[in-house]
PDB file of C-alpha atoms in Angstrom:
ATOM      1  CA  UNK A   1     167.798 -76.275  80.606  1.00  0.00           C
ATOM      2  CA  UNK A   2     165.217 -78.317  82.169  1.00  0.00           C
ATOM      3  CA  UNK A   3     161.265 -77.253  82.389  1.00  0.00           C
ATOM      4  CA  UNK A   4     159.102 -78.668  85.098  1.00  0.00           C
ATOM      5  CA  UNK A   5     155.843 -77.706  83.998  1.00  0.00           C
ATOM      6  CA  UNK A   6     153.800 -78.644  87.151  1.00  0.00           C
ATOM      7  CA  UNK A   7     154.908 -78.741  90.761  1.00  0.00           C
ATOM      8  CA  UNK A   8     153.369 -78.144  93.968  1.00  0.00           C
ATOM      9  CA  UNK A   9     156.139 -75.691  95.877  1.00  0.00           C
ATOM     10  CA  UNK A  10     153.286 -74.563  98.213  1.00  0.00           C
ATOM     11  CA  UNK A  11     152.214 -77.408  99.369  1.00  0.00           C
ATOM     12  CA  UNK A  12     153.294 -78.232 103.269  1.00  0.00           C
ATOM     13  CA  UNK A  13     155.522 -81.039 102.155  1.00  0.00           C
ATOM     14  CA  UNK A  14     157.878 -78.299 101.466  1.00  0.00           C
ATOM     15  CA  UNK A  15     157.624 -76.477 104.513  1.00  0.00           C
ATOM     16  CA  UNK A  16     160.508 -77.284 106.830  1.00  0.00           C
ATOM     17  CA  UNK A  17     163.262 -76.559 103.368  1.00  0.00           C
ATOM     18  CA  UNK A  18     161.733 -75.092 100.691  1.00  0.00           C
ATOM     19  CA  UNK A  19     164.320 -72.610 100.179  1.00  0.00           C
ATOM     20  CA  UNK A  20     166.639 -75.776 100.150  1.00  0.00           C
ATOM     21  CA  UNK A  21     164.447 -77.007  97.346  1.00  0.00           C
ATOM     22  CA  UNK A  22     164.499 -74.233  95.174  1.00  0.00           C
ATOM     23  CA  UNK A  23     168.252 -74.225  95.520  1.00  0.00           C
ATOM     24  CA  UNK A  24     168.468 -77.709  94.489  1.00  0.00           C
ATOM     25  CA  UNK A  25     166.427 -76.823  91.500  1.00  0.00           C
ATOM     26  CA  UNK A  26     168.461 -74.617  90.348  1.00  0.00           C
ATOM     27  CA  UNK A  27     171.571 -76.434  90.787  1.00  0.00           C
ATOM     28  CA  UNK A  28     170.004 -79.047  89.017  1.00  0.00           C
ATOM     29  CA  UNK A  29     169.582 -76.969  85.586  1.00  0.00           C
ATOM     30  CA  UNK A  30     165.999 -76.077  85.836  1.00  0.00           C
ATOM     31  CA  UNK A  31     165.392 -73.152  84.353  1.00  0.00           C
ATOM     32  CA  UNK A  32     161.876 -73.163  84.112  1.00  0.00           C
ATOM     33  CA  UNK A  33     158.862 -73.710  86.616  1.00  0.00           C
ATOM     34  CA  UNK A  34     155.504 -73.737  87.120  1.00  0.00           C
ATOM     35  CA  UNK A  35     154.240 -73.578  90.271  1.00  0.00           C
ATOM     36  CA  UNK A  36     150.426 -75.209  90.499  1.00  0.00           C
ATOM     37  CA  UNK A  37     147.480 -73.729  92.646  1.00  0.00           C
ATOM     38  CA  UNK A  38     144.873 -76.379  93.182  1.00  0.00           C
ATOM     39  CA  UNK A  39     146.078 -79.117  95.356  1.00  0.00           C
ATOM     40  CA  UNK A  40     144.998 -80.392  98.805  1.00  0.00           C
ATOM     41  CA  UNK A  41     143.050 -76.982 100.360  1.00  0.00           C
ATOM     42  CA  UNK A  42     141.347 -74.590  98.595  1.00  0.00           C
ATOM     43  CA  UNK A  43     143.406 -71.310  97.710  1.00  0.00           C
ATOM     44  CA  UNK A  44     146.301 -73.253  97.490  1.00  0.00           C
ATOM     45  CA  UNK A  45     147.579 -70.555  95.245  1.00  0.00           C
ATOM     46  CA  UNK A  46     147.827 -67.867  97.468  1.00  0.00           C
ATOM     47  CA  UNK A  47     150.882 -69.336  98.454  1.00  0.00           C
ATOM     48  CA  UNK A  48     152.178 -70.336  95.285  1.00  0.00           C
ATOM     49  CA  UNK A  49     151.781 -66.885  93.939  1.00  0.00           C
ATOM     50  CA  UNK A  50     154.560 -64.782  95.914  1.00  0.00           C
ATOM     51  CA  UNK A  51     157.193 -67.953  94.895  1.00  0.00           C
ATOM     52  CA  UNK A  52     156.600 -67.109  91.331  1.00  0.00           C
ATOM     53  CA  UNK A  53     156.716 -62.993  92.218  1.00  0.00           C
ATOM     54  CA  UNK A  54     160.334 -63.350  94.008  1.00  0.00           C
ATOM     55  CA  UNK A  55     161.563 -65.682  91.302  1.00  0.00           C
ATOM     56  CA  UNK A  56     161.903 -64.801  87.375  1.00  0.00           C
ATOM     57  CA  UNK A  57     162.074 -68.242  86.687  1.00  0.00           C
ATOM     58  CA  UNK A  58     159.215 -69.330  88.301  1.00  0.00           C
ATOM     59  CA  UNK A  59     155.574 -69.263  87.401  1.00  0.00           C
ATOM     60  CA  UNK A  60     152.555 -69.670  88.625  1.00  0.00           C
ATOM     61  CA  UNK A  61     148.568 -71.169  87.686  1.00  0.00           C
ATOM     62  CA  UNK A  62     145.783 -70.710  89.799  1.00  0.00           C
ATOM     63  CA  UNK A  63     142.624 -72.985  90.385  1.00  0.00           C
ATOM     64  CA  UNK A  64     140.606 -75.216  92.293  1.00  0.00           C
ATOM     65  CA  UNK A  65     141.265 -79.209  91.826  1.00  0.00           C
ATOM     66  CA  UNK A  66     138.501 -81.449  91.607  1.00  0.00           C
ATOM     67  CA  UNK A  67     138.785 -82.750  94.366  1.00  0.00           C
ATOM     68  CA  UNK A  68     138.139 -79.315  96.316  1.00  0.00           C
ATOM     69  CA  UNK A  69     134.853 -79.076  94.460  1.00  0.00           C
ATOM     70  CA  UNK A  70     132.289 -79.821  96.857  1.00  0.00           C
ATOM     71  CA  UNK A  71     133.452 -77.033  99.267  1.00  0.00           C
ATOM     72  CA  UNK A  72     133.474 -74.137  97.118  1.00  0.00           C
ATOM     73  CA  UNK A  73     131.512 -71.104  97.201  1.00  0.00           C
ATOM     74  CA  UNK A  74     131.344 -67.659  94.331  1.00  0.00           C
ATOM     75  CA  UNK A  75     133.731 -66.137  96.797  1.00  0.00           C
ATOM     76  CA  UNK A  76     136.450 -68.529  96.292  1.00  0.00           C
ATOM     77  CA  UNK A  77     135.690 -68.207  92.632  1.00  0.00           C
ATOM     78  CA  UNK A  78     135.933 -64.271  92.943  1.00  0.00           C
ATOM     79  CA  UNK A  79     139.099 -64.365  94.804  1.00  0.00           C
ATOM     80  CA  UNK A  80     140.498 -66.417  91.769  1.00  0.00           C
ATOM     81  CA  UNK A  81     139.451 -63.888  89.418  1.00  0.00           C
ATOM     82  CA  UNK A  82     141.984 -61.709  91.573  1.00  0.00           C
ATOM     83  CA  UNK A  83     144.899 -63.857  91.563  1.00  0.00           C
ATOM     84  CA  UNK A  84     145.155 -64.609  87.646  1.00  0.00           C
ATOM     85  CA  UNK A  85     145.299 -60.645  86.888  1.00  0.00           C
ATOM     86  CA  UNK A  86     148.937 -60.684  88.473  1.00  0.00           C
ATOM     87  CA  UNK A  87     151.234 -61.188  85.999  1.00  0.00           C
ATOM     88  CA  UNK A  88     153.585 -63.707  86.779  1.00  0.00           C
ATOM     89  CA  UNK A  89     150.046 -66.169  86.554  1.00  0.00           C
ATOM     90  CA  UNK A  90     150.216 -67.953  82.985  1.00  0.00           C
ATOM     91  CA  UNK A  91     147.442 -70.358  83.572  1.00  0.00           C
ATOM     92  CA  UNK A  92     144.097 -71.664  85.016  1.00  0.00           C
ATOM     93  CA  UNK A  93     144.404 -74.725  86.704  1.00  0.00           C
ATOM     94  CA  UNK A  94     144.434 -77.326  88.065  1.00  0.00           C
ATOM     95  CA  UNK A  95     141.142 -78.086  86.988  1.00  0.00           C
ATOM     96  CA  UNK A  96     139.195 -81.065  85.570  1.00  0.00           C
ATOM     97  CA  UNK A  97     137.540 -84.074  86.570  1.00  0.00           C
ATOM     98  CA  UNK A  98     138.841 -87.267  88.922  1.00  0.00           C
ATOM     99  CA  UNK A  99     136.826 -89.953  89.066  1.00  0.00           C
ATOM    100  CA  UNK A 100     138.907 -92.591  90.846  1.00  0.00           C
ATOM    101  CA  UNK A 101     137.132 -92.460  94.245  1.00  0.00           C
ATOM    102  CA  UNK A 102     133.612 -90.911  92.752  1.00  0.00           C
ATOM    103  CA  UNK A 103     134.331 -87.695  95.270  1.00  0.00           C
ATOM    104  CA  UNK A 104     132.922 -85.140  95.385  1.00  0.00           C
ATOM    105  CA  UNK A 105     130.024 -85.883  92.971  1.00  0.00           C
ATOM    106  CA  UNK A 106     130.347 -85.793  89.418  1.00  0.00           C
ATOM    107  CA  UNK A 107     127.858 -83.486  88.919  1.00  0.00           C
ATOM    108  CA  UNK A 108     129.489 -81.034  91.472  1.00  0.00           C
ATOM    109  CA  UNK A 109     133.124 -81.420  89.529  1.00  0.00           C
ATOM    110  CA  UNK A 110     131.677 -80.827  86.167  1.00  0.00           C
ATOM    111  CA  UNK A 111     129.763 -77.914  87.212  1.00  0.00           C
ATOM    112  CA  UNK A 112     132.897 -76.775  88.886  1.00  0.00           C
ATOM    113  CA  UNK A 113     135.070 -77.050  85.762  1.00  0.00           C
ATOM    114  CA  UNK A 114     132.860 -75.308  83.843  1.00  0.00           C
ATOM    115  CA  UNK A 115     133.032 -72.282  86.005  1.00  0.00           C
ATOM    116  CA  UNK A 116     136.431 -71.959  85.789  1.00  0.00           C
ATOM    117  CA  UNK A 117     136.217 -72.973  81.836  1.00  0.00           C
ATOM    118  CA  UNK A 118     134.167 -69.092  81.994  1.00  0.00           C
ATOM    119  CA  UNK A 119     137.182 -67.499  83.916  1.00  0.00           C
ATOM    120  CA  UNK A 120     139.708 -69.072  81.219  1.00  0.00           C
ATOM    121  CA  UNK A 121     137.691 -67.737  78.574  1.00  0.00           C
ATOM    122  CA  UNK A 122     137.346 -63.725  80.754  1.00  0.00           C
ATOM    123  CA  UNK A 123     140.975 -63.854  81.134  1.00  0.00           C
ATOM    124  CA  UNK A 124     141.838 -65.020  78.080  1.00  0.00           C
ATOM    125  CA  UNK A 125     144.379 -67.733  79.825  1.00  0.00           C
ATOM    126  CA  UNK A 126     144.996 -71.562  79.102  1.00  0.00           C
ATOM    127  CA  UNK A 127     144.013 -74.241  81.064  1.00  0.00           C
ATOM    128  CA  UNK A 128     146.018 -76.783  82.970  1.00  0.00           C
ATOM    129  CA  UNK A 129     144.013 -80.063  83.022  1.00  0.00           C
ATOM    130  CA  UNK A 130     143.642 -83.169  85.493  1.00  0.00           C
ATOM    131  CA  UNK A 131     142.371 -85.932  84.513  1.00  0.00           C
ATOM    132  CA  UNK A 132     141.989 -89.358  86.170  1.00  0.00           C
ATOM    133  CA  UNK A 133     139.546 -91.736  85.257  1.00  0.00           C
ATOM    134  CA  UNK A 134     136.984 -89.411  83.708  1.00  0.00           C
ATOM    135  CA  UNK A 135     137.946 -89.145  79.624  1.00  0.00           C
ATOM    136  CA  UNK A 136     134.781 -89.450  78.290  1.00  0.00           C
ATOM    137  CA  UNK A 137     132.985 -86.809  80.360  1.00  0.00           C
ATOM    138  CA  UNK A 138     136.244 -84.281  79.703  1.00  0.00           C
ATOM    139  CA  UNK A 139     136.024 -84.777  76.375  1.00  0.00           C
ATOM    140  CA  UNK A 140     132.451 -83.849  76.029  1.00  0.00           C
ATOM    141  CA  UNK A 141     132.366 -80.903  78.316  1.00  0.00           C
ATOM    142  CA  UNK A 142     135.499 -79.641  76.449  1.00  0.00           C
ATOM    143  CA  UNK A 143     133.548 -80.298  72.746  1.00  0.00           C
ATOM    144  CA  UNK A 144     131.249 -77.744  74.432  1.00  0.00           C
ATOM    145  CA  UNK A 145     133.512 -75.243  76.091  1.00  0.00           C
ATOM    146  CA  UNK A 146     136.387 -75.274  74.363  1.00  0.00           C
ATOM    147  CA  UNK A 147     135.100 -72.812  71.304  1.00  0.00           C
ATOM    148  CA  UNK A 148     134.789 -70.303  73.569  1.00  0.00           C
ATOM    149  CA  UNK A 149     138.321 -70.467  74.670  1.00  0.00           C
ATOM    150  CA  UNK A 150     141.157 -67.596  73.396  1.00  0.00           C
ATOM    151  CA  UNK A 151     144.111 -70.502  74.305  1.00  0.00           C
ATOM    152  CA  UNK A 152     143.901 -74.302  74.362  1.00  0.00           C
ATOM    153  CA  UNK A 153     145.620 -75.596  78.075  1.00  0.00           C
ATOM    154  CA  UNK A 154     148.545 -78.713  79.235  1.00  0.00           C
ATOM    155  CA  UNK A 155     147.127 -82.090  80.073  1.00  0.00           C
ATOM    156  CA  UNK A 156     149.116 -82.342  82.815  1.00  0.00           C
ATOM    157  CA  UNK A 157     150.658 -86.112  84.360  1.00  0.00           C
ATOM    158  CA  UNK A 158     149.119 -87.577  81.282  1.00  0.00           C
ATOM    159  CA  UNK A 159     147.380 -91.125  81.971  1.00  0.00           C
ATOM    160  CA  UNK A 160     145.619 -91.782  79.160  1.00  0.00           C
ATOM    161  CA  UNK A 161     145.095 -93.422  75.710  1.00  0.00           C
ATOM    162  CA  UNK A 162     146.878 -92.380  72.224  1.00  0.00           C
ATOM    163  CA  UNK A 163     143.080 -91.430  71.462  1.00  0.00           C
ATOM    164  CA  UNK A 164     142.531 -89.185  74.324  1.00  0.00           C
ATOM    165  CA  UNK A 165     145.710 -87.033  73.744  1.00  0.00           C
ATOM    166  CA  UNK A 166     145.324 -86.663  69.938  1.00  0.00           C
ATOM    167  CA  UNK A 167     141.864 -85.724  70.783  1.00  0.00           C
ATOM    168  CA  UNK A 168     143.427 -82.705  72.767  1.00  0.00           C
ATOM    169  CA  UNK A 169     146.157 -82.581  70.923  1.00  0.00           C
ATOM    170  CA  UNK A 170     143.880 -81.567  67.759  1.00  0.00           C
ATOM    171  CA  UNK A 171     142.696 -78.822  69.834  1.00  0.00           C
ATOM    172  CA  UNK A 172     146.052 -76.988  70.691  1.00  0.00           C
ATOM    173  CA  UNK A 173     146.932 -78.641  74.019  1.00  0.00           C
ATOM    174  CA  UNK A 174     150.180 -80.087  74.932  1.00  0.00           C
ATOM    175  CA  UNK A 175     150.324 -83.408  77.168  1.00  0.00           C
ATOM    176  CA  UNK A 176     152.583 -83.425  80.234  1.00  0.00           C
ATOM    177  CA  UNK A 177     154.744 -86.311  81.478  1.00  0.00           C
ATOM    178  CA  UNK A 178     155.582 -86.969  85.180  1.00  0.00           C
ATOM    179  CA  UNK A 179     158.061 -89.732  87.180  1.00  0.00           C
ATOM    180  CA  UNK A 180     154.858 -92.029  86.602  1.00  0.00           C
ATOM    181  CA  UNK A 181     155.942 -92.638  83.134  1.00  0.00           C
ATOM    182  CA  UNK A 182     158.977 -94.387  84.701  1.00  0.00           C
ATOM    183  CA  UNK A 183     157.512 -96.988  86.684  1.00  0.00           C
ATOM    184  CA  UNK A 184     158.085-100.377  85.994  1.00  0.00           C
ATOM    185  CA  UNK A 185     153.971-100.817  85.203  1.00  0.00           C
ATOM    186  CA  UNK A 186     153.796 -98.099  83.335  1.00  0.00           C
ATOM    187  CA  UNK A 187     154.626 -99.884  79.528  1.00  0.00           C
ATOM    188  CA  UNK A 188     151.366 -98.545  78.502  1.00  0.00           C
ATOM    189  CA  UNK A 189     152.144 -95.328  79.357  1.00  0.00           C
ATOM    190  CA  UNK A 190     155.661 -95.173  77.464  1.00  0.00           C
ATOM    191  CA  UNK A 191     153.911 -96.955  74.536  1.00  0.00           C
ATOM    192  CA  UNK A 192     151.558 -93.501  74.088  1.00  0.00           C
ATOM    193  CA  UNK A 193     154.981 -91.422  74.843  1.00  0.00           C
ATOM    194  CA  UNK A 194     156.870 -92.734  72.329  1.00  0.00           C
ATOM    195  CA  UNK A 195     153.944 -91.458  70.105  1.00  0.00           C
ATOM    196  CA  UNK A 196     153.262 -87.977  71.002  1.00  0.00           C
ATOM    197  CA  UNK A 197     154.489 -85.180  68.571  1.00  0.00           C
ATOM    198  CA  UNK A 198     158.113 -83.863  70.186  1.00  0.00           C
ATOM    199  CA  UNK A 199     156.237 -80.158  69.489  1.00  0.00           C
ATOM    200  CA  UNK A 200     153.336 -81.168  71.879  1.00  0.00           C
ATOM    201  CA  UNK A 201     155.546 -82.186  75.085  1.00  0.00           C
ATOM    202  CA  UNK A 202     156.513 -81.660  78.276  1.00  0.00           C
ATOM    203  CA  UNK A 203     158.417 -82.733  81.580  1.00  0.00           C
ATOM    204  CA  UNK A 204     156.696 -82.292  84.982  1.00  0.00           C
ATOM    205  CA  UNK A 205     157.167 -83.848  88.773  1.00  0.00           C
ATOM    206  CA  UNK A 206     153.755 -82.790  90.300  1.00  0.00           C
ATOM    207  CA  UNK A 207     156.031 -82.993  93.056  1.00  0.00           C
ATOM    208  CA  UNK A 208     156.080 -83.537  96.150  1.00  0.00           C
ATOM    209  CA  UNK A 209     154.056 -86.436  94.552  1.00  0.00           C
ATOM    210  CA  UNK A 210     154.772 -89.019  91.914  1.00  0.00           C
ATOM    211  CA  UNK A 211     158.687 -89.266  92.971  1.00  0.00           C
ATOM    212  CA  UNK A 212     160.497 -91.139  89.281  1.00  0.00           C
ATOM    213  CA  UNK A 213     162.547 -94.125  89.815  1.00  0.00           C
ATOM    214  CA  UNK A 214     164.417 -95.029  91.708  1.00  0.00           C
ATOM    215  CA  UNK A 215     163.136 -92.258  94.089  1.00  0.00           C
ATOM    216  CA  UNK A 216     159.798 -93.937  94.070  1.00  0.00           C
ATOM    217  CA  UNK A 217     158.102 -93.586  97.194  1.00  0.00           C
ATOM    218  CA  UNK A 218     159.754 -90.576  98.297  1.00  0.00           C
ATOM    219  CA  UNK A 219     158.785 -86.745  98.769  1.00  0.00           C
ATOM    220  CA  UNK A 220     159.448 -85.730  95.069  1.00  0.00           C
ATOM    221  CA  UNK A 221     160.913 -82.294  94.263  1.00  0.00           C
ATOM    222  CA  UNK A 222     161.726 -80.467  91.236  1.00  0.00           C
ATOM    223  CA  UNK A 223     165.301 -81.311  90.598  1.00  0.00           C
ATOM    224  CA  UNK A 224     164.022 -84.764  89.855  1.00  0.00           C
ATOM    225  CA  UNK A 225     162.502 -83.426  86.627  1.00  0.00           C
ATOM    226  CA  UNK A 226     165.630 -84.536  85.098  1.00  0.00           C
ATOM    227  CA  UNK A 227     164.467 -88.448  85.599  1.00  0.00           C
ATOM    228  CA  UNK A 228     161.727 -88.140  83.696  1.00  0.00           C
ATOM    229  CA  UNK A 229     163.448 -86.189  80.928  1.00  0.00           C
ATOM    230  CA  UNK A 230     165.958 -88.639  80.868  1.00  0.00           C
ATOM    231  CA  UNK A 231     163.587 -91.488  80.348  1.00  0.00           C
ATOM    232  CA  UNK A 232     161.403 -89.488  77.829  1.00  0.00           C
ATOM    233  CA  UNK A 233     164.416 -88.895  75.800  1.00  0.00           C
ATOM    234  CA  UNK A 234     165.525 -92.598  76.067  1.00  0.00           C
ATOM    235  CA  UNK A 235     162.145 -93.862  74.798  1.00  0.00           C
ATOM    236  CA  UNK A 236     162.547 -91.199  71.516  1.00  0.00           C
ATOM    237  CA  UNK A 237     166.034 -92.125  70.864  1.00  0.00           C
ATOM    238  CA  UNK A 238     167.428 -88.703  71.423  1.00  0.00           C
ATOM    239  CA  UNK A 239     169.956 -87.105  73.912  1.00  0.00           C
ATOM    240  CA  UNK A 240     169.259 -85.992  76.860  1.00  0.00           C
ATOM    241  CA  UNK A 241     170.537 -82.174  76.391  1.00  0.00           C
ATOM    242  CA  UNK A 242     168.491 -82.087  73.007  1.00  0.00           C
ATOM    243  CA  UNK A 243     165.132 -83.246  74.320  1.00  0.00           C
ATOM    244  CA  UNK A 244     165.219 -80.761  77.262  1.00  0.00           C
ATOM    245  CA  UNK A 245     165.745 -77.978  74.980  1.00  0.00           C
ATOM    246  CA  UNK A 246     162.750 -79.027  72.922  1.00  0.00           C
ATOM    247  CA  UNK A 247     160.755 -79.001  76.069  1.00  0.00           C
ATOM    248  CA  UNK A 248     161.811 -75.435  76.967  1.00  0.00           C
ATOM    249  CA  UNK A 249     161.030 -73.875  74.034  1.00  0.00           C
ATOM    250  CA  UNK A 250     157.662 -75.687  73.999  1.00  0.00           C
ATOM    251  CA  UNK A 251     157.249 -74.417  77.009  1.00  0.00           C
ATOM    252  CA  UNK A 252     158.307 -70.490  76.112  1.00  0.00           C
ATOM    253  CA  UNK A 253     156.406 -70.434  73.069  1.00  0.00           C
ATOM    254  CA  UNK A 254     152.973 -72.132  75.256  1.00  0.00           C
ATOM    255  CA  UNK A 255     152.990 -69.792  77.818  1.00  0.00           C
ATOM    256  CA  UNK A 256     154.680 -66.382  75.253  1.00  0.00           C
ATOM    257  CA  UNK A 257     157.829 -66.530  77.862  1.00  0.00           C
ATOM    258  CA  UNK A 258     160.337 -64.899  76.313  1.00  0.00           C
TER     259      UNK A 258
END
């Protein structure tokens, strides 16, 4: 039973064989999936939302990236206040901050992620976080907002320190692992892995990017969530089997899937 807590099935990447995809999924023992809004265009999740409503097993979050900050408008934000009343939409995201490039504006993506910090907090939903680059200012705005959230959120394809997670961690979230954590550069990464509670993880692609070894490179997909729980359960010492079912019931118990 493998989770993959953040994947991009709407994104075109998967146009020409996404049924094929899902198959392949499922073949490959994942059993649980959730299906991202907020990746290249606005709105992203009005296509993710009818995978998760003609699939139990899949589920959806809504949200704008930070990337899509500078070209949003109240409408956008109203039709987003739609799309997480249906209920097969468990979170809000993903949101946050990305400073690698310094685009759009900092100002723009903080005021951005505080808007949809409100929504979280009217729909009573958690939060599924990016972050790249921009720890400091998350942590701040979040020492500010997060009191008024009902549920904590997922700090999804985790990049940071030891510091930074158990400073989330303190707060209820759970930190997310994708195929980066299996690069060859990535000792750092594993090094903070090896360290995070087993309660407070989980497995992810953010496919179709981020492809594990030795698929590196490649369109990633879902199936491949199996990589990266095989490498997270190599770095803890456990079996494979075990660590996945840890994951899924983190997972379950997160999001109150029964």
């Amino acid at each position: 039973m493998f989770v993959d807590s953040h994947c991009h099935l709407a994104d075109y990447a998967f146009d020409a064989d996404r049924v094929a995809v899902i198959e392949r999924a499922r073949a490959a023992g994942v059993a649980r999936l959730l299906c991202t809004g907020g990746g290249d265009k606005p709105d992203e999740f009005d296509s993710a939302l009818p995978l998760a409503e003609r699939h139990e097993w899949i589920y959806a979050a809504a949200g704008f990236h930070p990337h899509e900050a500078a070209t949003l408008e109240e409408r956008h934000f109203d039709r987003l206040r739609e799309a997480v009343r249906r209920p097969k939409v468990v979170a809000i995201g993903e949101i946050g901050l990305d400073y690698h490039y310094d685009l759009p504006e900092r100002d723009v993506q903080k005021r951005v992620l505080v808007h949809q910090f409100d929504i979280a907090r009217e729909t009573k939903l958690p939060v599924v976080i990016h972050c790249r680059d921009a720890w400091g200012d998350l942590e701040k705005i979040f020492q500010e907002q997060g009191p008024n959230l009902e549920r904590a959120g997922i700090l999804h394809c985790f990049s940071g320190t030891i510091e930074d997670a158990k400073h989330f961690m303190d707060r209820g979230f759970l930190i997310s692992f994708a195929g980066n954590v299996t690069f060859k550069n990535a000792e750092a990464l594993r090094a903070v892995a090896r360290q995070i509670p087993l309660e407070c993880l989980l497995t992810e692609t953010d496919s179709p990017y981020l492809a594990p070894v030795p698929h590196r490179g490649k369109r990633n997909e879902p199936a491949r969530v199996r990589e990266v729980t095989r490498a997270l359960a190599g770095l803890r010492g456990m079996r494979e089997e075990e660590f996945a079912e840890r994951v899924a019931r983190n997972f379950a118990e997160f999001f109150q899937i029964r």
